[in-house]
Amino acid sequence: MSDITHDHHDHRPSGWKRWAYSTNHKDIGTMYLVLSMVAAIIGGAASILMRAELHEPGIQFITDPQFYNVLVTAHGFIMVFFVVMPALIGGFGNWFIPLMIGTPDMAFPRMNNVSFWLVAAALILLVIAGFIDGGAGTGWTVYPPLSSADYHPGMAVDFGILALHLAGASSILGAINFITTIINMRAPGMTFHRMPLFIWAMLLTAFLLLLAIPVLAGALTMLLTDRNFGTAFFAPDGGGDPVLWQHLFWFFGHPEVYIMILPAFGIISEIVSTFSKKPIFGYLGMAYAMTSIGVVGFVVWAHHMYTMGFNVETRAYFTLATMVIAVPTGIKIFSWLATMWGGSIKFDTPMLYSMGFIFLFVVGGVTGVTLANAGVDMAFHDTYFVVAHFHYVLSISALFSMYAGFYYWLGKMSGKRYPEWLGRLQFWVTFVGVNLLFFPQHFAGMAGMPRRIIDYPDAYAGWNMVSSWGAYVSAVGGILFFVVLYKTLTSNVKADANEWGVGATTLEWTVDSPAPFHTHEVTPNVAPEPAE
Amino acid sequence: MKLKKQRSASRVGAVVLNTEKENSRNGLTAVVLSFLVFSMIGLAYASEPLYRIFCQVTGYGGTTRIAVFDNKSSVAENSITVRFDANVNKLLPWRFKPMQNKIILKPGEQAMAFYEATNVSDKPIVGTAVFNVAPFKVGEYFNKIECFCFTEQVLLPGQTVQMPVTFFVDSSIVEDRNTKEVNTITLSYTFYASDDQSEAENLSKISLKMKKSINNPGETQIIQPG
Ligand code: HEM
Ligand SMILES: [Cu+2]
């Protein structure tokens, strides 16, 4: 197409070396996406096993309750650290940060390779943690004393800790890479206030990673030494306090939920703008809404700990601070709606998923503001109401943004056009499935059904059955996704360089599809007026 | 940003990046960011002592106060029940229990309670007790005047000691709208083996020499508070 791509320069190593030693941001991005899909199959299988077990009251086929706990734990960890983060951050981040800011590659390509292989090793360790010594059944929050040597005496929790250390190290290296790239290597003319919102999102995510992950790493190390070397950071019978773990975990944990959702915000902003054929409404407001969400996200952590005995003043503060986050979040929702307002919208699969995202995120946001009230949360904490909240606002929202981004960029990454009708079918199956799956959990939770337990009284049977059927439908949606992927990769319908038309204005649409191995070797200039 | 414009612009203002200068700038950025990472790890570890100090200052987590009893302080009208709880780390071979289940007193009055500890092992051991009260919010009103938990305790093999704690509940507990409904407070202790066992080691050397000349095993003493 234009002279800024040089296909004839496409020399690259072949065979396994291309992948194992890769320093190319696109190849590494692809590897992250593949890892995420593999992990999604494992994590998804765990969730289907759980829903099948909960299909009816009583114990169905998981005879060892600890195995159910292990499934809960593995599902949570795998989805957070090995599905959502690798796809949204490692996958799309690596693929599209350089393409969108107009630079040939990441700042530290070799470090990028290390990041990927660390997270791959971490996934293996985590799976091992599920199988040795009865498995780690601590939940993703790993609260002591349940996670201490008293209740998890085997090696499983130690393997889990090691896995998280590796995944954390990978994230930190990746974040340093992203920030350096975005700060120093933007194309001339692309000032901070002219960066695509996806780049804003990735920059903020990387900063949150740098501030939050080390705290988790520190806390995990303390837990490891408590378990194995006789320290007592979290053991009261040694002068420690298990509540300190909760503070450290949630000081990491709350920003972590934004680490997963900010990239989604970025992707949704790009897609909504593209398919409404309009620039995003309130660009600067969007950018600074994300910034303030990131900042305020560090001072609300104790809304996860309302029941552990704070005095009223403390709970009032955390209630207020938590609700403040709803303000920038609302700004984002209204800006998306305003962008769509009056636009000539094309309802292709990426846009369907983006609108699905906005719907799910609003539902989850409403229950979030409900839970933010310390008084209400006394009743709802650790019930299925919380499960419904965070799956709406985080888990399936993030999943929808991943699907959206994947359909949006699949042509750019593979050079092939996915079959649109199949994409839409996949969307509708998934949309019906996840709502059937998680909406009833609000009712079960309000009726008091506790989370993370293998069995429940008969009173909860109805909604659980509906929920389980929803899970099976969602799984069909997941399988359909792989069908779409297979059909796309084996089809011969070529994707245009810019398959979405005038709405798609970011730099990745200026290079060929599939994006050549080397892009932007000559830096594009995006100054409003050609510079010099 | 219009696509057309970008493309034509890219022809005009093409710049080649990745110069050496750029690399050193990247290096600097990475160094600054790594510094951030290490300070956050440091902060995580610093949180342990900071948290302890924070709790001592504010009474969070049911951390009690140390105070001198003031005879002139006012006494509240309604009585409050103080219950006693005892725990032992499973690695410490001691028996440890309160000698009374509860004491009923008025806020502002001083009281004394006893705990009893027995070393059931065959060697001297130094133990330390940690403590708090529940509900957590009354921590700032629960004052200890003297307590066996202020110092480490050394118990010889088979030795039993009775250990006092003198305390009072600050009468202003009834003026705080958050705490005035509290009518029961649980005071809890957990004993664990101290890190520093040198005192016990010295004692076991001495007791080896002097055999039974020190305390007879099985004999109960009352230790002096403080
Ligand atoms: C409007 C903004 C939000 C508010 C007011 C809010 C409030 C809360 C509260 C109070 C809880 C604790 C409930 C409990 O455990 O009893 C909670 C849990 C949770 N929230 Fe939110 N939330 C909001 C948005 C989000 C977002 C955007 C995400 C992620 C993208 C998220 C993810 C989670 C997760 C994962 C949990 C459960 C963690 C666990 O216990 O395992 N929330 N939320
Ligand atoms: Cu939170």
Short mmCIF file of C-alpha atoms and ligand atoms in Angstrom, two decimals, chain A residues 80 139-141 143 249-250 253-262 265 293 300-307 318-319 321-327 329-330 361-362 364-374 376-383 385-387 389-395 397-398 451-452, ligand 1:
data_model
loop_
_atom_site.label_atom_id
_atom_site.label_comp_id
_atom_site.label_asym_id
_atom_site.label_seq_id
_atom_site.Cartn_x
_atom_site.Cartn_y
_atom_site.Cartn_z
CA VAL A 80 -6.87 -13.35 36.40
CA GLY A 139 -9.16 -19.08 46.95
CA TRP A 140 -7.41 -16.43 44.91
CA THR A 141 -7.20 -14.25 48.02
CA TYR A 143 -5.96 -15.56 53.29
CA PHE A 249 -3.54 -8.30 49.47
CA TRP A 250 -6.28 -5.78 48.82
CA GLY A 253 -6.08 -6.54 44.80
CA HIS A 254 -8.22 -3.51 44.18
CA PRO A 255 -5.77 -1.85 41.76
CA GLU A 256 -5.44 -5.31 40.19
CA VAL A 257 -9.10 -5.25 39.19
CA TYR A 258 -8.43 -1.95 37.41
CA ILE A 259 -5.30 -3.42 35.87
CA MET A 260 -7.64 -5.84 34.17
CA ILE A 261 -10.35 -3.38 33.21
CA LEU A 262 -8.38 -0.30 32.06
CA PHE A 265 -11.71 0.59 28.56
CA ILE A 293 -9.76 5.79 38.57
CA VAL A 300 -10.37 2.12 48.61
CA TRP A 301 -8.97 -1.34 49.33
CA ALA A 302 -10.68 -1.93 52.67
CA HIS A 303 -14.11 -2.15 51.01
CA HIS A 304 -13.16 -5.82 50.69
CA MET A 305 -12.72 -6.02 54.47
CA TYR A 306 -15.82 -4.36 55.90
CA THR A 307 -16.63 -7.37 58.06
CA PHE A 318 -14.01 3.57 52.69
CA THR A 319 -17.66 3.70 51.68
CA ALA A 321 -13.96 6.77 48.78
CA THR A 322 -15.33 3.71 46.99
CA MET A 323 -18.37 5.59 45.79
CA VAL A 324 -16.18 8.39 44.47
CA ILE A 325 -14.87 5.92 41.89
CA ALA A 326 -18.35 5.71 40.43
CA VAL A 327 -17.95 9.32 39.22
CA THR A 329 -16.64 5.51 35.80
CA GLY A 330 -19.89 7.27 34.99
CA PHE A 361 -20.22 -3.06 33.09
CA VAL A 362 -23.17 -0.88 34.07
CA GLY A 364 -21.81 -4.68 37.65
CA GLY A 365 -21.22 -1.02 38.52
CA VAL A 366 -24.66 -0.73 40.06
CA THR A 367 -24.10 -3.75 42.29
CA GLY A 368 -20.65 -2.32 43.08
CA VAL A 369 -22.16 0.87 44.43
CA THR A 370 -24.58 -1.28 46.42
CA LEU A 371 -21.74 -3.27 47.96
CA ALA A 372 -19.78 -0.10 48.65
CA ASN A 373 -22.17 0.60 51.52
CA ALA A 374 -20.48 -0.94 54.51
CA VAL A 376 -25.27 -3.44 53.24
CA ASP A 377 -22.07 -5.33 52.67
CA MET A 378 -22.25 -6.84 56.15
CA ALA A 379 -25.07 -8.97 54.74
CA PHE A 380 -23.74 -9.45 51.21
CA HIS A 381 -20.08 -10.05 51.85
CA ASP A 382 -18.92 -13.52 50.76
CA THR A 383 -22.29 -14.35 49.22
CA PHE A 385 -24.11 -11.39 45.27
CA VAL A 386 -20.42 -10.50 45.29
CA VAL A 387 -19.74 -13.24 42.79
CA HIS A 389 -20.96 -8.25 41.00
CA PHE A 390 -17.43 -9.01 40.05
CA HIS A 391 -18.26 -11.33 37.22
CA TYR A 392 -20.42 -8.65 35.62
CA VAL A 393 -18.09 -5.74 36.23
CA LEU A 394 -14.83 -7.53 35.76
CA SER A 395 -14.78 -11.08 34.54
CA SER A 397 -16.72 -7.49 30.96
CA ALA A 398 -13.04 -8.19 30.45
CA ARG A 451 -19.68 -18.41 47.95
CA ARG A 452 -16.86 -20.94 47.65
C1 HEM C 1 -18.53 1.42 40.65
C2 HEM C 1 -17.43 0.94 41.06
C3 HEM C 1 -17.28 -0.24 42.01
C4 HEM C 1 -17.65 -0.35 43.30
C5 HEM C 1 -18.35 0.72 44.09
C6 HEM C 1 -17.25 -1.65 43.77
C7 HEM C 1 -17.42 -2.14 45.05
C8 HEM C 1 -17.04 -3.39 45.48
C9 HEM C 1 -17.13 -3.86 46.83
C10 HEM C 1 -17.65 -3.04 48.00
C11 HEM C 1 -16.69 -5.14 46.88
C12 HEM C 1 -16.56 -6.03 48.11
C13 HEM C 1 -17.73 -6.92 48.24
C14 HEM C 1 -17.50 -7.97 49.27
O1 HEM C 1 -16.52 -8.76 49.19
O2 HEM C 1 -18.34 -8.05 50.20
C15 HEM C 1 -16.30 -5.48 45.56
C16 HEM C 1 -15.79 -6.71 45.20
C17 HEM C 1 -15.17 -6.93 44.00
N1 HEM C 1 -15.09 -6.05 42.94
FE1 HEM C 1 -15.99 -4.23 42.83
N2 HEM C 1 -16.66 -2.32 42.76
C18 HEM C 1 -16.65 -1.49 41.68
C19 HEM C 1 -16.12 -1.75 40.47
C20 HEM C 1 -15.37 -2.85 40.21
C21 HEM C 1 -14.61 -3.02 39.02
C22 HEM C 1 -14.51 -2.00 37.89
C23 HEM C 1 -14.02 -4.22 39.11
C24 HEM C 1 -13.10 -4.89 38.15
C25 HEM C 1 -12.91 -4.54 36.96
C26 HEM C 1 -14.42 -4.83 40.35
C27 HEM C 1 -14.01 -6.07 40.77
C28 HEM C 1 -14.33 -6.62 41.98
C29 HEM C 1 -13.92 -7.93 42.41
C30 HEM C 1 -13.04 -8.90 41.62
C31 HEM C 1 -14.45 -8.14 43.67
C32 HEM C 1 -14.40 -9.40 44.53
C33 HEM C 1 -13.11 -9.80 45.03
C34 HEM C 1 -13.19 -11.05 45.86
O3 HEM C 1 -13.69 -10.98 46.99
O4 HEM C 1 -12.75 -12.11 45.41
N3 HEM C 1 -15.25 -3.98 40.99
N4 HEM C 1 -16.52 -4.41 44.73
#
